Amino acid sequence: MVQAPDEILALRSRLNAGAWDDVVAAANMRQLLPALGTEANRKHLTAGIPEFRSSDGRVTITLALSEGIARHQAVRAAMLDRLIELVGLLNASGMEPLLLKGARTLWTGIPGWRTMGDLDLLTPGRAVEAQAVAVRAGYTPAAGYEQPANWHHEINLYRDDLPGWLEFHDRAAMHRADILLSTETLMAQSLRDSRHDGIARILPPHTDLLYCVIHHHVSHRGDKYGRLSTKGLYEFAAAFADLTDAGRHELLNLAVSHPRLVAILDLWLAAAAERFRMPVPAPFSIQPDAIASWKRMSHRTGDAIGNYGGILNELRMGLSGKRLSRMPDGATWLGRQKLRWSVMSSLLSPATRKTV
């Protein structure tokens, strides 16, 4: 969030006047406590408050944030150890996994405040083989767990020394997300990375940003329920702010491959600009209908409005003639009609891929 020095001073005063407990609770609920601690340190929001624990166990906010960050770092270190081991085992079997989402941040170390529940490793066409490698290394599925047929990743694996769980992906996402940003596109754009004495593949920043947005918005049914993940939005705002000018243009070039990508990105830009004061420089701009859509979403109460509360909003933005005109094939009426069909078909597509 962009703040002037006087705003930071005013924020510090409000927090120290009794708001810290609610802020910490909200951050914990959204898995953003490490991000809160990082920003508090960067903006010196706890300056002058010592790290102290009283005899009855109560702690100062400085100590609470410090301990929260330490726990987070310990979890990340344990997960990174397991990731390095897994990459080495896969390399020995001739595989170079593409590290998705949180696994990418572990491998690169950026951003260090990001939390995650699992390790997602993409091994297209070889997920069964990768799963067998992990099982031989002591990983096992949870007893009694079942998942849908033709799902995009193998069953979750666990081991006592891995916080969370492990997923080997044949496809990067469920079918409804994969048709927007395909596994083939991700693999083609991925970069070979040889740190940690292993060889993995990672996405460039702009591709990783868009993939993570689609993960939250489609794979986690944000489009269906009409909601945006606060955690995902914060991570998006941070990643977008770090893009170079070239990276922003690459992001736009990638987004215009499907009209729903452009619409979803417009919505998330509007939301991040309003919620976190994120600047939106060229070649992007805040679109009026995206602002209106975000306003409707942010003013809702409860988790969702019905099981398909967000679909009308997806249609309204995806079918917009003004938005479609920004697409490479949107200059003509026929081109816009074809794009509208791609919007409709993507929303009607099943979550799982059909197999012969």
PDB file of N, CA and C in Angstrom, residues 215-271:
ATOM      1  N   HIS A 215      -5.602 -18.977 -10.618  1.00  0.00           N
ATOM      2  CA  HIS A 215      -5.751 -19.988  -9.564  1.00  0.00           C
ATOM      3  C   HIS A 215      -6.796 -19.548  -8.545  1.00  0.00           C
ATOM      4  N   HIS A 216      -6.698 -18.314  -8.087  1.00  0.00           N
ATOM      5  CA  HIS A 216      -7.662 -17.821  -7.099  1.00  0.00           C
ATOM      6  C   HIS A 216      -9.037 -17.599  -7.726  1.00  0.00           C
ATOM      7  N   HIS A 217      -9.050 -16.991  -8.900  1.00  0.00           N
ATOM      8  CA  HIS A 217     -10.318 -16.523  -9.459  1.00  0.00           C
ATOM      9  C   HIS A 217     -11.148 -17.650 -10.069  1.00  0.00           C
ATOM     10  N   VAL A 218     -10.480 -18.635 -10.660  1.00  0.00           N
ATOM     11  CA  VAL A 218     -11.208 -19.713 -11.333  1.00  0.00           C
ATOM     12  C   VAL A 218     -11.092 -21.028 -10.564  1.00  0.00           C
ATOM     13  N   SER A 219      -9.862 -21.457 -10.281  1.00  0.00           N
ATOM     14  CA  SER A 219      -9.682 -22.742  -9.598  1.00  0.00           C
ATOM     15  C   SER A 219     -10.317 -22.745  -8.211  1.00  0.00           C
ATOM     16  N   HIS A 220     -10.279 -21.613  -7.524  1.00  0.00           N
ATOM     17  CA  HIS A 220     -10.908 -21.515  -6.213  1.00  0.00           C
ATOM     18  C   HIS A 220     -12.330 -20.952  -6.290  1.00  0.00           C
ATOM     19  N   ARG A 221     -12.896 -20.904  -7.488  1.00  0.00           N
ATOM     20  CA  ARG A 221     -14.299 -20.552  -7.731  1.00  0.00           C
ATOM     21  C   ARG A 221     -14.651 -19.121  -7.339  1.00  0.00           C
ATOM     22  N   GLY A 222     -13.671 -18.221  -7.387  1.00  0.00           N
ATOM     23  CA  GLY A 222     -14.002 -16.824  -7.149  1.00  0.00           C
ATOM     24  C   GLY A 222     -14.966 -16.299  -8.186  1.00  0.00           C
ATOM     25  N   ASP A 223     -14.817 -16.769  -9.444  1.00  0.00           N
ATOM     26  CA  ASP A 223     -15.737 -16.334 -10.495  1.00  0.00           C
ATOM     27  C   ASP A 223     -17.147 -16.847 -10.235  1.00  0.00           C
ATOM     28  N   LYS A 224     -17.254 -18.070  -9.788  1.00  0.00           N
ATOM     29  CA  LYS A 224     -18.566 -18.680  -9.541  1.00  0.00           C
ATOM     30  C   LYS A 224     -19.295 -18.011  -8.378  1.00  0.00           C
ATOM     31  N   TYR A 225     -18.571 -17.771  -7.285  1.00  0.00           N
ATOM     32  CA  TYR A 225     -19.205 -17.245  -6.072  1.00  0.00           C
ATOM     33  C   TYR A 225     -19.212 -15.724  -5.992  1.00  0.00           C
ATOM     34  N   GLY A 226     -18.482 -15.058  -6.881  1.00  0.00           N
ATOM     35  CA  GLY A 226     -18.470 -13.607  -6.873  1.00  0.00           C
ATOM     36  C   GLY A 226     -17.685 -13.018  -5.730  1.00  0.00           C
ATOM     37  N   ARG A 227     -16.479 -13.515  -5.512  1.00  0.00           N
ATOM     38  CA  ARG A 227     -15.657 -12.999  -4.422  1.00  0.00           C
ATOM     39  C   ARG A 227     -14.196 -13.005  -4.842  1.00  0.00           C
ATOM     40  N   LEU A 228     -13.402 -12.170  -4.201  1.00  0.00           N
ATOM     41  CA  LEU A 228     -11.963 -12.114  -4.417  1.00  0.00           C
ATOM     42  C   LEU A 228     -11.257 -12.468  -3.120  1.00  0.00           C
ATOM     43  N   SER A 229     -10.241 -13.292  -3.205  1.00  0.00           N
ATOM     44  CA  SER A 229      -9.442 -13.672  -2.045  1.00  0.00           C
ATOM     45  C   SER A 229      -8.588 -12.491  -1.600  1.00  0.00           C
ATOM     46  N   THR A 230      -8.706 -12.106  -0.325  1.00  0.00           N
ATOM     47  CA  THR A 230      -7.880 -11.006   0.187  1.00  0.00           C
ATOM     48  C   THR A 230      -6.408 -11.375   0.130  1.00  0.00           C
ATOM     49  N   LYS A 231      -6.091 -12.603   0.505  1.00  0.00           N
ATOM     50  CA  LYS A 231      -4.698 -13.061   0.433  1.00  0.00           C
ATOM     51  C   LYS A 231      -4.196 -13.015  -1.004  1.00  0.00           C
ATOM     52  N   GLY A 232      -5.002 -13.550  -1.927  1.00  0.00           N
ATOM     53  CA  GLY A 232      -4.593 -13.534  -3.317  1.00  0.00           C
ATOM     54  C   GLY A 232      -4.457 -12.128  -3.869  1.00  0.00           C
ATOM     55  N   LEU A 233      -5.362 -11.232  -3.464  1.00  0.00           N
ATOM     56  CA  LEU A 233      -5.316  -9.854  -3.948  1.00  0.00           C
ATOM     57  C   LEU A 233      -4.072  -9.135  -3.431  1.00  0.00           C
ATOM     58  N   TYR A 234      -3.717  -9.383  -2.174  1.00  0.00           N
ATOM     59  CA  TYR A 234      -2.514  -8.757  -1.620  1.00  0.00           C
ATOM     60  C   TYR A 234      -1.271  -9.256  -2.361  1.00  0.00           C
ATOM     61  N   GLU A 235      -1.205 -10.575  -2.592  1.00  0.00           N
ATOM     62  CA  GLU A 235      -0.060 -11.129  -3.312  1.00  0.00           C
ATOM     63  C   GLU A 235       0.001 -10.587  -4.734  1.00  0.00           C
ATOM     64  N   PHE A 236      -1.162 -10.432  -5.362  1.00  0.00           N
ATOM     65  CA  PHE A 236      -1.226  -9.863  -6.705  1.00  0.00           C
ATOM     66  C   PHE A 236      -0.722  -8.426  -6.715  1.00  0.00           C
ATOM     67  N   ALA A 237      -1.177  -7.619  -5.758  1.00  0.00           N
ATOM     68  CA  ALA A 237      -0.761  -6.212  -5.714  1.00  0.00           C
ATOM     69  C   ALA A 237       0.746  -6.091  -5.549  1.00  0.00           C
ATOM     70  N   ALA A 238       1.312  -6.938  -4.680  1.00  0.00           N
ATOM     71  CA  ALA A 238       2.763  -6.891  -4.473  1.00  0.00           C
ATOM     72  C   ALA A 238       3.508  -7.305  -5.737  1.00  0.00           C
ATOM     73  N   ALA A 239       3.032  -8.353  -6.401  1.00  0.00           N
ATOM     74  CA  ALA A 239       3.697  -8.832  -7.608  1.00  0.00           C
ATOM     75  C   ALA A 239       3.572  -7.826  -8.750  1.00  0.00           C
ATOM     76  N   PHE A 240       2.390  -7.218  -8.892  1.00  0.00           N
ATOM     77  CA  PHE A 240       2.203  -6.233  -9.958  1.00  0.00           C
ATOM     78  C   PHE A 240       3.085  -5.017  -9.728  1.00  0.00           C
ATOM     79  N   ALA A 241       3.187  -4.584  -8.478  1.00  0.00           N
ATOM     80  CA  ALA A 241       4.022  -3.414  -8.169  1.00  0.00           C
ATOM     81  C   ALA A 241       5.492  -3.669  -8.485  1.00  0.00           C
ATOM     82  N   ASP A 242       5.911  -4.934  -8.445  1.00  0.00           N
ATOM     83  CA  ASP A 242       7.318  -5.268  -8.700  1.00  0.00           C
ATOM     84  C   ASP A 242       7.629  -5.462 -10.186  1.00  0.00           C
ATOM     85  N   LEU A 243       6.609  -5.486 -11.035  1.00  0.00           N
ATOM     86  CA  LEU A 243       6.857  -5.688 -12.464  1.00  0.00           C
ATOM     87  C   LEU A 243       7.602  -4.494 -13.063  1.00  0.00           C
ATOM     88  N   THR A 244       8.491  -4.791 -13.964  1.00  0.00           N
ATOM     89  CA  THR A 244       9.147  -3.737 -14.733  1.00  0.00           C
ATOM     90  C   THR A 244       8.194  -3.254 -15.823  1.00  0.00           C
ATOM     91  N   ASP A 245       8.569  -2.184 -16.496  1.00  0.00           N
ATOM     92  CA  ASP A 245       7.770  -1.699 -17.621  1.00  0.00           C
ATOM     93  C   ASP A 245       7.636  -2.787 -18.679  1.00  0.00           C
ATOM     94  N   ALA A 246       8.736  -3.479 -18.965  1.00  0.00           N
ATOM     95  CA  ALA A 246       8.689  -4.577 -19.936  1.00  0.00           C
ATOM     96  C   ALA A 246       7.790  -5.694 -19.435  1.00  0.00           C
ATOM     97  N   GLY A 247       7.849  -5.976 -18.142  1.00  0.00           N
ATOM     98  CA  GLY A 247       7.023  -7.025 -17.573  1.00  0.00           C
ATOM     99  C   GLY A 247       5.536  -6.720 -17.683  1.00  0.00           C
ATOM    100  N   ARG A 248       5.161  -5.449 -17.525  1.00  0.00           N
ATOM    101  CA  ARG A 248       3.744  -5.073 -17.665  1.00  0.00           C
ATOM    102  C   ARG A 248       3.274  -5.269 -19.095  1.00  0.00           C
ATOM    103  N   HIS A 249       4.108  -4.929 -20.057  1.00  0.00           N
ATOM    104  CA  HIS A 249       3.725  -5.132 -21.450  1.00  0.00           C
ATOM    105  C   HIS A 249       3.639  -6.626 -21.775  1.00  0.00           C
ATOM    106  N   GLU A 250       4.533  -7.419 -21.208  1.00  0.00           N
ATOM    107  CA  GLU A 250       4.472  -8.870 -21.418  1.00  0.00           C
ATOM    108  C   GLU A 250       3.207  -9.445 -20.789  1.00  0.00           C
ATOM    109  N   LEU A 251       2.816  -8.905 -19.632  1.00  0.00           N
ATOM    110  CA  LEU A 251       1.590  -9.351 -18.973  1.00  0.00           C
ATOM    111  C   LEU A 251       0.376  -9.056 -19.852  1.00  0.00           C
ATOM    112  N   LEU A 252       0.324  -7.875 -20.425  1.00  0.00           N
ATOM    113  CA  LEU A 252      -0.792  -7.525 -21.295  1.00  0.00           C
ATOM    114  C   LEU A 252      -0.816  -8.416 -22.535  1.00  0.00           C
ATOM    115  N   ASN A 253       0.342  -8.667 -23.127  1.00  0.00           N
ATOM    116  CA  ASN A 253       0.407  -9.532 -24.308  1.00  0.00           C
ATOM    117  C   ASN A 253      -0.081 -10.943 -23.990  1.00  0.00           C
ATOM    118  N   LEU A 254       0.192 -11.410 -22.780  1.00  0.00           N
ATOM    119  CA  LEU A 254      -0.271 -12.729 -22.377  1.00  0.00           C
ATOM    120  C   LEU A 254      -1.772 -12.712 -22.105  1.00  0.00           C
ATOM    121  N   ALA A 255      -2.253 -11.665 -21.470  1.00  0.00           N
ATOM    122  CA  ALA A 255      -3.679 -11.590 -21.105  1.00  0.00           C
ATOM    123  C   ALA A 255      -4.584 -11.539 -22.321  1.00  0.00           C
ATOM    124  N   VAL A 256      -4.170 -10.866 -23.381  1.00  0.00           N
ATOM    125  CA  VAL A 256      -5.058 -10.709 -24.537  1.00  0.00           C
ATOM    126  C   VAL A 256      -5.202 -12.004 -25.338  1.00  0.00           C
ATOM    127  N   SER A 257      -4.612 -13.095 -24.857  1.00  0.00           N
ATOM    128  CA  SER A 257      -4.809 -14.378 -25.527  1.00  0.00           C
ATOM    129  C   SER A 257      -6.212 -14.930 -25.293  1.00  0.00           C
ATOM    130  N   HIS A 258      -6.930 -14.399 -24.293  1.00  0.00           N
ATOM    131  CA  HIS A 258      -8.310 -14.830 -24.049  1.00  0.00           C
ATOM    132  C   HIS A 258      -9.069 -13.663 -23.422  1.00  0.00           C
ATOM    133  N   PRO A 259     -10.305 -13.393 -23.888  1.00  0.00           N
ATOM    134  CA  PRO A 259     -11.036 -12.227 -23.369  1.00  0.00           C
ATOM    135  C   PRO A 259     -11.324 -12.297 -21.880  1.00  0.00           C
ATOM    136  N   ARG A 260     -11.487 -13.487 -21.326  1.00  0.00           N
ATOM    137  CA  ARG A 260     -11.737 -13.561 -19.887  1.00  0.00           C
ATOM    138  C   ARG A 260     -10.495 -13.205 -19.084  1.00  0.00           C
ATOM    139  N   LEU A 261      -9.316 -13.477 -19.608  1.00  0.00           N
ATOM    140  CA  LEU A 261      -8.100 -13.068 -18.915  1.00  0.00           C
ATOM    141  C   LEU A 261      -8.040 -11.551 -18.796  1.00  0.00           C
ATOM    142  N   VAL A 262      -8.410 -10.854 -19.875  1.00  0.00           N
ATOM    143  CA  VAL A 262      -8.404  -9.388 -19.844  1.00  0.00           C
ATOM    144  C   VAL A 262      -9.421  -8.882 -18.830  1.00  0.00           C
ATOM    145  N   ALA A 263     -10.615  -9.478 -18.820  1.00  0.00           N
ATOM    146  CA  ALA A 263     -11.667  -9.042 -17.900  1.00  0.00           C
ATOM    147  C   ALA A 263     -11.287  -9.308 -16.450  1.00  0.00           C
ATOM    148  N   ILE A 264     -10.751 -10.486 -16.189  1.00  0.00           N
ATOM    149  CA  ILE A 264     -10.353 -10.834 -14.825  1.00  0.00           C
ATOM    150  C   ILE A 264      -9.237  -9.922 -14.345  1.00  0.00           C
ATOM    151  N   LEU A 265      -8.258  -9.677 -15.218  1.00  0.00           N
ATOM    152  CA  LEU A 265      -7.147  -8.810 -14.849  1.00  0.00           C
ATOM    153  C   LEU A 265      -7.640  -7.391 -14.581  1.00  0.00           C
ATOM    154  N   ASP A 266      -8.567  -6.890 -15.392  1.00  0.00           N
ATOM    155  CA  ASP A 266      -9.139  -5.560 -15.148  1.00  0.00           C
ATOM    156  C   ASP A 266      -9.795  -5.492 -13.772  1.00  0.00           C
ATOM    157  N   LEU A 267     -10.536  -6.531 -13.421  1.00  0.00           N
ATOM    158  CA  LEU A 267     -11.211  -6.559 -12.122  1.00  0.00           C
ATOM    159  C   LEU A 267     -10.208  -6.546 -10.979  1.00  0.00           C
ATOM    160  N   TRP A 268      -9.180  -7.363 -11.080  1.00  0.00           N
ATOM    161  CA  TRP A 268      -8.190  -7.432  -9.998  1.00  0.00           C
ATOM    162  C   TRP A 268      -7.378  -6.149  -9.897  1.00  0.00           C
ATOM    163  N   LEU A 269      -7.113  -5.503 -11.021  1.00  0.00           N
ATOM    164  CA  LEU A 269      -6.421  -4.215 -10.984  1.00  0.00           C
ATOM    165  C   LEU A 269      -7.276  -3.170 -10.274  1.00  0.00           C
ATOM    166  N   ALA A 270      -8.565  -3.134 -10.591  1.00  0.00           N
ATOM    167  CA  ALA A 270      -9.460  -2.179  -9.941  1.00  0.00           C
ATOM    168  C   ALA A 270      -9.537  -2.444  -8.444  1.00  0.00           C
ATOM    169  N   ALA A 271      -9.619  -3.719  -8.060  1.00  0.00           N
ATOM    170  CA  ALA A 271      -9.723  -4.073  -6.651  1.00  0.00           C
ATOM    171  C   ALA A 271      -8.448  -3.716  -5.892  1.00  0.00           C
TER     172      ALA A 271
END
